[in-house]
mmCIF file of C-alpha atoms and ligand atoms in Angstrom:
data_model
loop_
_atom_site.group_PDB
_atom_site.id
_atom_site.type_symbol
_atom_site.label_atom_id
_atom_site.label_comp_id
_atom_site.label_asym_id
_atom_site.label_seq_id
_atom_site.Cartn_x
_atom_site.Cartn_y
_atom_site.Cartn_z
ATOM 1 C CA UNK M 218 94.010 104.500 128.966
ATOM 2 C CA UNK M 219 96.179 101.472 129.706
ATOM 3 C CA UNK M 220 96.377 97.889 128.546
ATOM 4 C CA UNK M 221 93.305 96.944 130.672
ATOM 5 C CA UNK M 222 91.095 99.954 129.947
ATOM 6 C CA UNK M 223 87.584 99.595 128.551
ATOM 7 C CA UNK M 224 87.469 100.055 124.790
ATOM 8 C CA UNK M 225 84.603 101.203 122.646
ATOM 9 C CA UNK M 226 82.508 98.711 120.710
ATOM 10 C CA UNK M 227 84.044 99.738 117.377
ATOM 11 C CA UNK M 228 87.516 98.776 118.653
ATOM 12 C CA UNK M 229 86.245 95.348 119.725
ATOM 13 C CA UNK M 230 84.568 94.792 116.357
ATOM 14 C CA UNK M 231 87.694 95.828 114.454
ATOM 15 C CA UNK M 232 89.880 93.602 116.664
ATOM 16 C CA UNK M 233 87.495 90.670 116.086
ATOM 17 C CA UNK M 234 87.437 91.206 112.297
ATOM 18 C CA UNK M 235 91.246 91.421 112.324
ATOM 19 C CA UNK M 236 91.387 88.151 114.258
ATOM 20 C CA UNK M 237 89.063 86.476 111.716
ATOM 21 C CA UNK M 238 91.009 87.893 108.768
ATOM 22 C CA UNK M 239 94.337 86.705 110.191
ATOM 23 C CA UNK M 240 92.759 83.282 110.733
ATOM 24 C CA UNK M 241 92.044 83.119 106.977
ATOM 25 C CA UNK M 242 88.314 83.988 107.113
ATOM 26 C CA UNK M 243 87.232 86.013 104.040
ATOM 27 C CA UNK M 244 83.493 86.518 104.660
ATOM 28 C CA UNK M 245 81.438 86.964 107.804
ATOM 29 C CA UNK M 246 78.147 85.092 108.041
ATOM 30 C CA UNK M 247 75.704 87.313 109.958
ATOM 31 C CA UNK M 248 72.739 84.913 109.805
ATOM 32 C CA UNK M 249 70.850 84.406 113.106
ATOM 33 C CA UNK M 250 71.885 80.722 113.055
ATOM 34 C CA UNK M 251 75.554 81.628 112.819
ATOM 35 C CA UNK M 252 75.321 84.280 115.540
ATOM 36 C CA UNK M 253 73.688 81.657 117.797
ATOM 37 C CA UNK M 254 76.515 79.248 117.008
ATOM 38 C CA UNK M 255 79.125 81.924 117.806
ATOM 39 C CA UNK M 256 77.440 82.695 121.133
ATOM 40 C CA UNK M 257 77.946 79.068 122.093
ATOM 41 C CA UNK M 258 81.686 79.304 121.473
ATOM 42 C CA UNK M 259 82.050 81.204 124.717
ATOM 43 C CA UNK M 260 84.515 83.918 125.579
ATOM 44 C CA UNK M 261 87.608 81.802 124.999
ATOM 45 C CA UNK M 262 87.085 82.084 121.243
ATOM 46 C CA UNK M 263 87.032 85.856 121.201
ATOM 47 C CA UNK M 264 90.192 87.775 120.412
ATOM 48 C CA UNK M 265 92.494 89.358 122.908
ATOM 49 C CA UNK M 266 91.700 93.049 123.340
ATOM 50 C CA UNK M 267 93.971 95.588 121.731
ATOM 51 C CA UNK M 268 96.993 96.300 123.899
ATOM 52 C CA UNK M 269 100.631 97.255 123.422
ATOM 53 C CA UNK M 270 101.534 93.601 124.030
ATOM 54 C CA UNK M 271 99.258 92.470 121.174
ATOM 55 C CA UNK M 272 100.665 95.092 118.797
ATOM 56 C CA UNK M 273 104.255 94.295 119.837
ATOM 57 C CA UNK M 274 103.657 90.645 119.025
ATOM 58 C CA UNK M 275 102.367 91.552 115.543
ATOM 59 C CA UNK M 276 105.369 93.820 114.941
ATOM 60 C CA UNK M 277 107.789 91.070 115.993
ATOM 61 C CA UNK M 278 106.246 88.739 113.402
ATOM 62 C CA UNK M 279 105.672 91.384 110.715
ATOM 63 C CA UNK M 280 106.643 90.757 107.085
ATOM 64 C CA UNK M 281 104.577 93.515 105.501
ATOM 65 C CA UNK M 282 107.593 95.005 103.737
ATOM 66 C CA UNK M 283 111.094 93.858 102.824
ATOM 67 C CA UNK M 284 112.773 95.334 105.890
ATOM 68 C CA UNK M 285 112.142 92.120 107.853
ATOM 69 C CA UNK M 286 114.741 90.374 105.676
ATOM 70 C CA UNK M 287 117.720 92.260 107.093
ATOM 71 C CA UNK M 288 116.556 93.207 110.575
ATOM 72 C CA UNK M 289 118.168 91.685 113.649
ATOM 73 C CA UNK M 290 115.443 92.890 116.028
ATOM 74 C CA UNK M 291 112.253 94.843 115.594
ATOM 75 C CA UNK M 292 112.161 98.075 117.591
ATOM 76 C CA UNK M 293 108.650 98.495 118.936
ATOM 77 C CA UNK M 294 108.924 101.328 121.443
ATOM 78 C CA UNK M 295 109.712 101.891 125.100
ATOM 79 C CA UNK M 296 108.567 103.932 128.068
ATOM 80 C CA UNK M 297 105.375 104.622 129.969
ATOM 81 C CA UNK M 298 102.331 103.010 128.332
ATOM 82 C CA UNK M 299 100.241 105.865 129.784
ATOM 83 C CA UNK M 300 102.651 108.652 128.869
ATOM 84 C CA UNK M 301 101.265 112.128 128.215
ATOM 85 C CA UNK M 302 104.080 112.739 125.738
ATOM 86 C CA UNK M 303 105.287 110.446 122.941
ATOM 87 C CA UNK M 304 108.470 111.045 120.933
ATOM 88 C CA UNK M 305 108.349 109.609 117.429
ATOM 89 C CA UNK M 306 111.498 109.130 115.361
ATOM 90 C CA UNK M 307 112.082 107.838 111.868
ATOM 91 C CA UNK M 308 113.366 104.250 112.058
ATOM 92 C CA UNK M 309 115.877 102.231 114.079
ATOM 93 C CA UNK M 310 119.577 102.601 113.342
ATOM 94 C CA UNK M 311 122.398 100.120 113.821
ATOM 95 C CA UNK M 312 122.482 100.191 117.627
ATOM 96 C CA UNK M 313 118.681 100.053 117.946
ATOM 97 C CA UNK M 314 118.592 97.069 115.567
ATOM 98 C CA UNK M 315 121.057 95.260 117.838
ATOM 99 C CA UNK M 316 119.389 96.121 121.147
ATOM 100 C CA UNK M 317 115.722 96.164 120.057
ATOM 101 C CA UNK M 318 115.254 99.521 121.865
ATOM 102 C CA UNK M 319 114.563 102.937 120.320
ATOM 103 C CA UNK M 320 117.105 105.777 120.400
ATOM 104 C CA UNK M 321 119.985 104.022 122.149
ATOM 105 C CA UNK M 322 122.763 105.196 119.759
ATOM 106 C CA UNK M 323 124.364 108.632 119.447
ATOM 107 C CA UNK M 324 121.089 110.344 118.463
ATOM 108 C CA UNK M 325 119.505 108.611 121.464
ATOM 109 C CA UNK M 326 122.049 110.124 123.847
ATOM 110 C CA UNK M 327 121.049 113.556 122.568
ATOM 111 C CA UNK M 328 117.330 112.745 122.747
ATOM 112 C CA UNK M 329 117.799 111.640 126.373
ATOM 113 C CA UNK M 330 119.421 115.026 127.121
ATOM 114 C CA UNK M 331 116.480 116.833 125.486
ATOM 115 C CA UNK M 332 114.011 114.808 127.587
ATOM 116 C CA UNK M 333 115.993 115.560 130.750
ATOM 117 C CA UNK M 334 116.106 119.256 129.843
ATOM 118 C CA UNK M 335 112.305 119.067 129.988
ATOM 119 C CA UNK M 336 112.606 117.823 133.589
ATOM 120 C CA UNK M 337 111.395 114.386 132.498
ATOM 121 C CA UNK M 338 113.025 110.966 132.233
ATOM 122 C CA UNK M 339 112.831 108.419 129.423
ATOM 123 C CA UNK M 340 110.621 106.293 131.707
ATOM 124 C CA UNK M 341 108.045 109.065 131.998
ATOM 125 C CA UNK M 342 107.539 109.430 128.237
ATOM 126 C CA UNK M 343 107.080 106.923 125.432
ATOM 127 C CA UNK M 344 109.581 106.664 122.560
ATOM 128 C CA UNK M 345 108.887 104.987 119.252
ATOM 129 C CA UNK M 346 109.447 105.260 115.518
ATOM 130 C CA UNK M 347 107.328 105.453 112.382
ATOM 131 C CA UNK M 348 109.130 102.372 111.011
ATOM 132 C CA UNK M 349 109.938 99.495 113.350
ATOM 133 C CA UNK M 350 112.760 97.788 111.412
ATOM 134 C CA UNK M 351 116.139 99.188 110.398
ATOM 135 C CA UNK M 352 116.427 100.287 106.748
ATOM 136 C CA UNK M 353 119.726 98.941 105.305
ATOM 137 C CA UNK M 354 122.672 101.321 105.825
ATOM 138 C CA UNK M 355 120.336 103.705 107.661
ATOM 139 C CA UNK M 356 118.815 104.966 104.427
ATOM 140 C CA UNK M 357 115.508 106.830 104.690
ATOM 141 C CA UNK M 358 112.504 104.500 104.855
ATOM 142 C CA UNK M 359 110.736 104.169 101.475
ATOM 143 C CA UNK M 360 107.120 105.300 101.068
ATOM 144 C CA UNK M 361 105.832 101.698 100.905
ATOM 145 C CA UNK M 362 107.778 100.821 104.085
ATOM 146 C CA UNK M 363 106.256 103.815 105.857
ATOM 147 C CA UNK M 364 102.736 102.975 104.755
ATOM 148 C CA UNK M 365 103.175 99.292 105.673
ATOM 149 C CA UNK M 366 104.310 100.247 109.189
ATOM 150 C CA UNK M 367 102.414 103.418 110.083
ATOM 151 C CA UNK M 368 99.279 101.575 111.170
ATOM 152 C CA UNK M 369 101.300 100.112 114.051
ATOM 153 C CA UNK M 370 102.153 103.602 115.278
ATOM 154 C CA UNK M 371 98.506 104.661 114.991
ATOM 155 C CA UNK M 372 97.444 101.631 117.044
ATOM 156 C CA UNK M 373 100.140 102.353 119.658
ATOM 157 C CA UNK M 374 98.896 105.931 119.943
ATOM 158 C CA UNK M 375 95.315 104.748 120.278
ATOM 159 C CA UNK M 376 96.294 102.587 123.250
ATOM 160 C CA UNK M 377 98.604 105.142 124.904
ATOM 161 C CA UNK M 378 96.368 108.155 124.203
ATOM 162 C CA UNK M 379 99.020 110.819 124.806
ATOM 163 C CA UNK M 380 98.199 114.527 124.881
ATOM 164 C CA UNK M 381 101.381 115.454 123.012
ATOM 165 C CA UNK M 382 103.594 114.015 120.281
ATOM 166 C CA UNK M 383 107.041 115.363 119.493
ATOM 167 C CA UNK M 384 107.709 114.351 115.871
ATOM 168 C CA UNK M 385 111.478 114.094 115.389
ATOM 169 C CA UNK M 386 112.510 115.022 111.865
ATOM 170 C CA UNK M 387 110.891 115.244 108.461
ATOM 171 C CA UNK M 388 110.015 111.563 108.054
ATOM 172 C CA UNK M 389 108.121 111.427 111.363
ATOM 173 C CA UNK M 390 106.446 114.819 110.969
ATOM 174 C CA UNK M 391 105.362 114.233 107.360
ATOM 175 C CA UNK M 392 104.070 110.747 107.896
ATOM 176 C CA UNK M 393 102.165 111.603 111.095
ATOM 177 C CA UNK M 394 100.632 114.768 109.615
ATOM 178 C CA UNK M 395 100.284 113.320 106.101
ATOM 179 C CA UNK M 396 101.873 116.381 104.498
ATOM 180 C CA UNK M 397 104.857 116.966 102.217
ATOM 181 C CA UNK M 398 106.159 120.278 103.608
ATOM 182 C CA UNK M 399 109.790 120.524 104.759
ATOM 183 C CA UNK M 400 110.507 120.160 108.477
ATOM 184 C CA UNK M 401 111.730 123.776 108.559
ATOM 185 C CA UNK M 402 108.149 124.841 107.759
ATOM 186 C CA UNK M 403 106.393 122.334 109.999
ATOM 187 C CA UNK M 404 108.436 122.831 113.179
ATOM 188 C CA UNK M 405 107.810 125.357 115.911
ATOM 189 C CA UNK M 406 104.020 125.172 116.136
ATOM 190 C CA UNK M 407 101.399 122.672 117.218
ATOM 191 C CA UNK M 408 99.519 120.594 114.665
ATOM 192 C CA UNK M 409 96.799 118.034 115.428
ATOM 193 C CA UNK M 410 96.649 114.304 114.730
ATOM 194 C CA UNK M 411 94.019 111.965 116.208
ATOM 195 C CA UNK M 412 93.158 114.790 118.638
ATOM 196 C CA UNK M 413 96.780 114.841 119.876
ATOM 197 C CA UNK M 414 98.888 118.028 119.801
ATOM 198 C CA UNK M 415 101.898 117.416 117.578
ATOM 199 C CA UNK M 416 105.091 119.483 117.790
ATOM 200 C CA UNK M 417 107.476 118.708 114.917
ATOM 201 C CA UNK M 418 111.133 119.539 115.425
ATOM 202 C CA UNK M 419 114.501 118.598 113.952
ATOM 203 C CA UNK M 420 115.757 115.036 114.421
ATOM 204 C CA UNK M 421 118.546 114.649 117.038
ATOM 205 C CA UNK M 422 120.763 113.139 114.309
ATOM 206 C CA UNK M 423 120.401 116.419 112.373
ATOM 207 C CA UNK M 424 121.601 118.288 115.480
ATOM 208 C CA UNK M 425 124.698 116.096 115.595
ATOM 209 C CA UNK M 426 125.471 117.046 111.989
ATOM 210 C CA UNK M 427 124.492 120.687 112.378
ATOM 211 C CA UNK M 428 124.671 121.950 116.008
ATOM 212 C CA UNK M 429 123.286 125.346 114.918
ATOM 213 C CA UNK M 430 119.848 123.727 114.796
ATOM 214 C CA UNK M 431 119.936 123.242 118.583
ATOM 215 C CA UNK M 432 118.616 126.760 119.156
ATOM 216 C CA UNK M 433 115.474 126.045 117.077
ATOM 217 C CA UNK M 434 114.938 122.705 118.807
ATOM 218 C CA UNK M 435 115.166 124.384 122.204
ATOM 219 C CA UNK M 436 112.509 126.913 121.097
ATOM 220 C CA UNK M 437 110.232 124.039 120.019
ATOM 221 C CA UNK M 438 110.882 122.105 123.229
ATOM 222 C CA UNK M 439 110.025 125.175 125.335
ATOM 223 C CA UNK M 440 106.635 125.420 123.581
ATOM 224 C CA UNK M 441 106.094 121.715 124.194
ATOM 225 C CA UNK M 442 107.002 122.107 127.885
ATOM 226 C CA UNK M 443 104.682 125.091 128.277
ATOM 227 C CA UNK M 444 101.787 123.040 126.850
ATOM 228 C CA UNK M 445 102.718 119.973 128.886
ATOM 229 C CA UNK M 446 102.988 121.857 132.158
ATOM 230 C CA UNK M 447 99.831 123.906 131.619
ATOM 231 C CA UNK M 448 97.656 120.831 131.117
ATOM 232 C CA UNK M 449 98.353 118.932 134.344
HETATM 233 N N1 LIG U 624 116.914 107.414 114.780
HETATM 234 C C1 LIG U 624 115.578 107.246 114.803
HETATM 235 O O1 LIG U 624 114.848 107.909 114.082
HETATM 236 N N2 LIG U 624 115.085 106.327 115.626
HETATM 237 C C2 LIG U 624 115.828 105.587 116.452
HETATM 238 O O2 LIG U 624 115.285 104.769 117.191
HETATM 239 C C3 LIG U 624 117.219 105.804 116.404
HETATM 240 C C4 LIG U 624 117.742 106.721 115.571
#
């Protein structure tokens, strides 16, 4: 599915209700007279279909939590909008906040190496985060920041429709899978979210602090590669 693909009716209805809600409308009048009136508005009055561009625009203007106050740039995501594999991290760090791109700091250099070890490039996958704005001093995102932002990730995934997600670290794995277990228990096996196979593994920043974890990550990545290559 790409930005021009057909969507199901439910998606159109939800997008239209979102458009009305953001325009300040509180109630929908379903009377035959009103429906007739709406038909006369013509297509120009109907909302833009869901696409990464629409979601990116909402993220750039988002003030759903306090993180907007200190951000320099929002970090939406980057890569192939039709990728079969999406990497999801925690939240932007200092370098990402400056550049507006995910995983461009030290952890990003390591993530790029992991992607290349899979015989892929950053352009062939999609990279994003659970939280799109930098938490001050790189602290962990708070539960209300995660819940304010996670609907953006869900919408991105609905547009991209990947077959695989690699959840990088505890924050990503727990928020995607809606569980509380430690990453050491979640990693190493496939879980399912929105029909997508999810492989949790350690965050690249954890590997920089503790290189011994690299062996486990390589085991997880091999399982991911085997799934990815067997489903061409
Ligand atoms: N860490 C993350 O979780 N995401 C980034 O984009 C950068 C560092």
